[in-house]
Amino acid sequence: MTKTSFSWPILCLGGVLLTCTALADECAIAIDGTDNMRFSTDEIVVDRACGEIELTFHHTGDLPVEAMGHNWVVSTAEDARPVADDGARAGLENQHIRPGDDRVIAHTEVIGGGESTTITFSVEGLYPAQEYGFFCTVPGHFTMMRGTFRLD
Ligand code: CO
C-alpha cells in the first residue's frame, strides 16, 4: 500500500506544519492502476472535514485503453458489485458507467496506459459508519481491482 502526499502551499500558509500535512494527505488522493490489473492500494481513508476530495488516478502501464483501460469508481460496498456489473455492460462509450446510475458516488473516465485523470467530489453526504468500496468497472476487472473506501 502506498500513499502519496501532495503539497498544498496556499492552504498551508500560516498553518501549523503537522496539521497542514495531515490535511493535504487526506483531501488529495493519488492512486495508480497497472497493466497487471491492479490498483496501488486496497484502502482509501479520507477525512470527512475535507468536504471535497481531489483524486488523481494514473495508469502506470503501457497498454492502450481498448486492451487494459481502467476507471476508478466509488459506491457503497453493498452497491459495488451491481454497479460494476452494470458498468461492464455499459460500454467504453459510457466510461463503463450505466448512464444515470445514482448508486455511483464518484467516478473517473476510463484511461489507458500512461494517462492520468483528476476528479473532485464531495464527501459531505457520506457517513463514517457506512462501508464504501472503490473499484474498476471495465469488464472482468472487478475481482482484481477493488478496495475499501471510508471516512474518518
Ligand atoms: Co481496470
Short mmCIF file of C-alpha atoms and ligand atoms in Angstrom, two decimals:
data_model
loop_
_atom_site.label_atom_id
_atom_site.label_comp_id
_atom_site.label_asym_id
_atom_site.label_seq_id
_atom_site.Cartn_x
_atom_site.Cartn_y
_atom_site.Cartn_z
CA MET A 1 0.00 0.00 0.00
CA THR A 2 1.37 3.35 -0.95
CA LYS A 3 0.20 6.80 -0.12
CA THR A 4 1.31 9.84 -2.00
CA SER A 5 1.34 13.25 -0.42
CA PHE A 6 0.58 16.44 -2.24
CA SER A 7 1.87 19.76 -1.14
CA TRP A 8 -0.83 22.35 -0.78
CA PRO A 9 1.08 25.56 -0.17
CA ILE A 10 -1.81 28.01 -0.25
CA LEU A 11 -3.80 26.08 2.30
CA CYS A 12 -0.70 25.68 4.43
CA LEU A 13 0.19 29.34 4.64
CA GLY A 14 0.02 30.34 8.26
CA GLY A 15 -0.89 26.82 9.31
CA VAL A 16 0.86 24.53 11.71
CA LEU A 17 3.08 22.25 9.66
CA LEU A 18 1.79 18.94 11.05
CA THR A 19 -1.85 19.91 10.70
CA CYS A 20 -1.24 21.18 7.24
CA THR A 21 0.47 17.97 6.13
CA ALA A 22 -2.26 15.75 7.53
CA LEU A 23 -4.97 17.77 5.85
CA ALA A 24 -3.23 17.71 2.49
CA ASP A 25 -2.75 13.94 2.77
CA GLU A 26 -6.37 13.27 3.43
CA CYS A 27 -8.01 15.67 0.98
CA ALA A 28 -5.89 14.92 -2.09
CA ILE A 29 -5.52 11.29 -3.05
CA ALA A 30 -3.35 9.66 -5.68
CA ILE A 31 -3.91 6.12 -6.86
CA ASP A 32 -2.35 4.13 -9.67
CA GLY A 33 -3.64 1.36 -11.92
CA THR A 34 -1.37 -1.08 -13.75
CA ASP A 35 -1.17 -3.30 -16.82
CA ASN A 36 -1.43 -6.19 -14.35
CA MET A 37 -4.98 -5.14 -13.45
CA ARG A 38 -4.14 -3.84 -10.01
CA PHE A 39 -4.70 -0.68 -8.01
CA SER A 40 -1.76 0.61 -5.98
CA THR A 41 -3.73 0.49 -2.74
CA ASP A 42 -6.60 -1.53 -1.33
CA GLU A 43 -7.78 1.04 1.20
CA ILE A 44 -8.50 4.76 0.99
CA VAL A 45 -9.42 6.72 4.12
CA VAL A 46 -10.48 10.34 3.90
CA ASP A 47 -11.34 12.99 6.44
CA ARG A 48 -14.98 13.99 6.18
CA ALA A 49 -13.91 17.51 7.17
CA CYS A 50 -12.27 17.82 3.76
CA GLY A 51 -15.68 18.38 2.22
CA GLU A 52 -14.22 17.93 -1.27
CA ILE A 53 -11.73 15.26 -2.24
CA GLU A 54 -9.37 15.64 -5.18
CA LEU A 55 -8.46 12.26 -6.60
CA THR A 56 -5.82 11.73 -9.26
CA PHE A 57 -5.86 8.37 -10.98
CA HIS A 58 -2.79 7.42 -13.01
CA HIS A 59 -2.41 4.37 -15.25
CA THR A 60 1.25 3.41 -14.98
CA GLY A 61 1.12 0.80 -17.74
CA ASP A 62 1.71 0.87 -21.49
CA LEU A 63 -1.37 -0.90 -22.82
CA PRO A 64 -3.99 1.14 -24.69
CA VAL A 65 -7.42 1.87 -23.27
CA GLU A 66 -9.08 -0.75 -25.50
CA ALA A 67 -6.84 -3.51 -24.10
CA MET A 68 -6.32 -2.54 -20.46
CA GLY A 69 -8.39 0.55 -19.69
CA HIS A 70 -9.24 1.32 -16.08
CA ASN A 71 -11.53 3.64 -14.24
CA TRP A 72 -11.91 4.40 -10.53
CA VAL A 73 -15.43 4.24 -9.15
CA VAL A 74 -16.80 4.55 -5.61
CA SER A 75 -20.18 3.44 -4.25
CA THR A 76 -21.43 1.87 -1.05
CA ALA A 77 -19.85 -1.54 -0.50
CA GLU A 78 -23.28 -3.10 -0.97
CA ASP A 79 -23.74 -1.48 -4.39
CA ALA A 80 -20.23 -2.18 -5.65
CA ARG A 81 -20.80 -5.44 -7.48
CA PRO A 82 -24.09 -4.45 -9.17
CA VAL A 83 -22.58 -1.09 -10.19
CA ALA A 84 -19.58 -2.91 -11.64
CA ASP A 85 -21.78 -5.45 -13.45
CA ASP A 86 -23.97 -2.74 -14.97
CA GLY A 87 -20.91 -0.64 -15.79
CA ALA A 88 -19.20 -3.51 -17.55
CA ARG A 89 -22.24 -3.78 -19.85
CA ALA A 90 -22.49 -0.02 -20.39
CA GLY A 91 -19.56 0.08 -22.78
CA LEU A 92 -16.46 2.20 -23.10
CA GLU A 93 -18.52 4.95 -24.75
CA ASN A 94 -20.18 5.43 -21.35
CA GLN A 95 -16.90 5.12 -19.41
CA HIS A 96 -18.29 1.77 -18.20
CA ILE A 97 -20.86 3.52 -16.02
CA ARG A 98 -24.56 2.85 -16.57
CA PRO A 99 -25.98 6.22 -17.64
CA GLY A 100 -27.77 7.92 -14.74
CA ASP A 101 -26.58 5.37 -12.19
CA ASP A 102 -27.25 7.19 -8.93
CA ARG A 103 -25.53 4.48 -6.90
CA VAL A 104 -22.24 5.89 -8.20
CA ILE A 105 -20.84 8.43 -5.73
CA ALA A 106 -17.90 9.40 -7.95
CA HIS A 107 -16.05 8.03 -10.94
CA THR A 108 -13.26 8.84 -13.33
CA GLU A 109 -13.23 8.28 -17.05
CA VAL A 110 -11.60 5.13 -18.39
CA ILE A 111 -7.91 5.72 -19.10
CA GLY A 112 -5.19 3.75 -20.84
CA GLY A 113 -1.51 3.24 -20.09
CA GLY A 114 0.44 6.43 -19.44
CA GLU A 115 -2.68 8.53 -18.88
CA SER A 116 -3.88 10.38 -15.78
CA THR A 117 -7.18 11.91 -14.81
CA THR A 118 -8.23 14.03 -11.83
CA ILE A 119 -11.69 14.37 -10.34
CA THR A 120 -13.08 16.24 -7.36
CA PHE A 121 -16.09 15.04 -5.45
CA SER A 122 -17.91 15.84 -2.24
CA VAL A 123 -17.87 13.55 0.78
CA GLU A 124 -20.26 15.72 2.78
CA GLY A 125 -23.14 13.32 2.20
CA LEU A 126 -21.15 10.25 3.21
CA TYR A 127 -21.01 8.66 6.66
CA PRO A 128 -18.18 7.23 8.76
CA ALA A 129 -20.41 4.31 9.80
CA GLN A 130 -21.13 3.34 6.19
CA GLU A 131 -18.84 0.99 4.32
CA TYR A 132 -17.90 2.14 0.81
CA GLY A 133 -15.91 0.46 -1.89
CA PHE A 134 -13.82 1.60 -4.83
CA PHE A 135 -13.32 -0.48 -7.94
CA CYS A 136 -12.84 -0.61 -11.69
CA THR A 137 -15.89 -1.36 -13.85
CA VAL A 138 -14.08 -2.39 -17.03
CA PRO A 139 -15.38 -5.89 -17.89
CA GLY A 140 -13.61 -8.60 -15.91
CA HIS A 141 -11.67 -6.20 -13.68
CA PHE A 142 -13.87 -6.04 -10.58
CA THR A 143 -12.46 -9.14 -8.93
CA MET A 144 -8.88 -7.89 -9.21
CA MET A 145 -9.41 -4.15 -8.87
CA ARG A 146 -11.30 -3.19 -5.76
CA GLY A 147 -10.70 -1.84 -2.29
CA THR A 148 -12.24 -0.22 0.74
CA PHE A 149 -13.13 3.47 0.91
CA ARG A 150 -14.08 5.00 4.21
CA LEU A 151 -14.36 8.25 6.08
CA ASP A 152 -12.52 9.04 9.25
CO CO B 1 -9.48 -1.96 -14.58
#
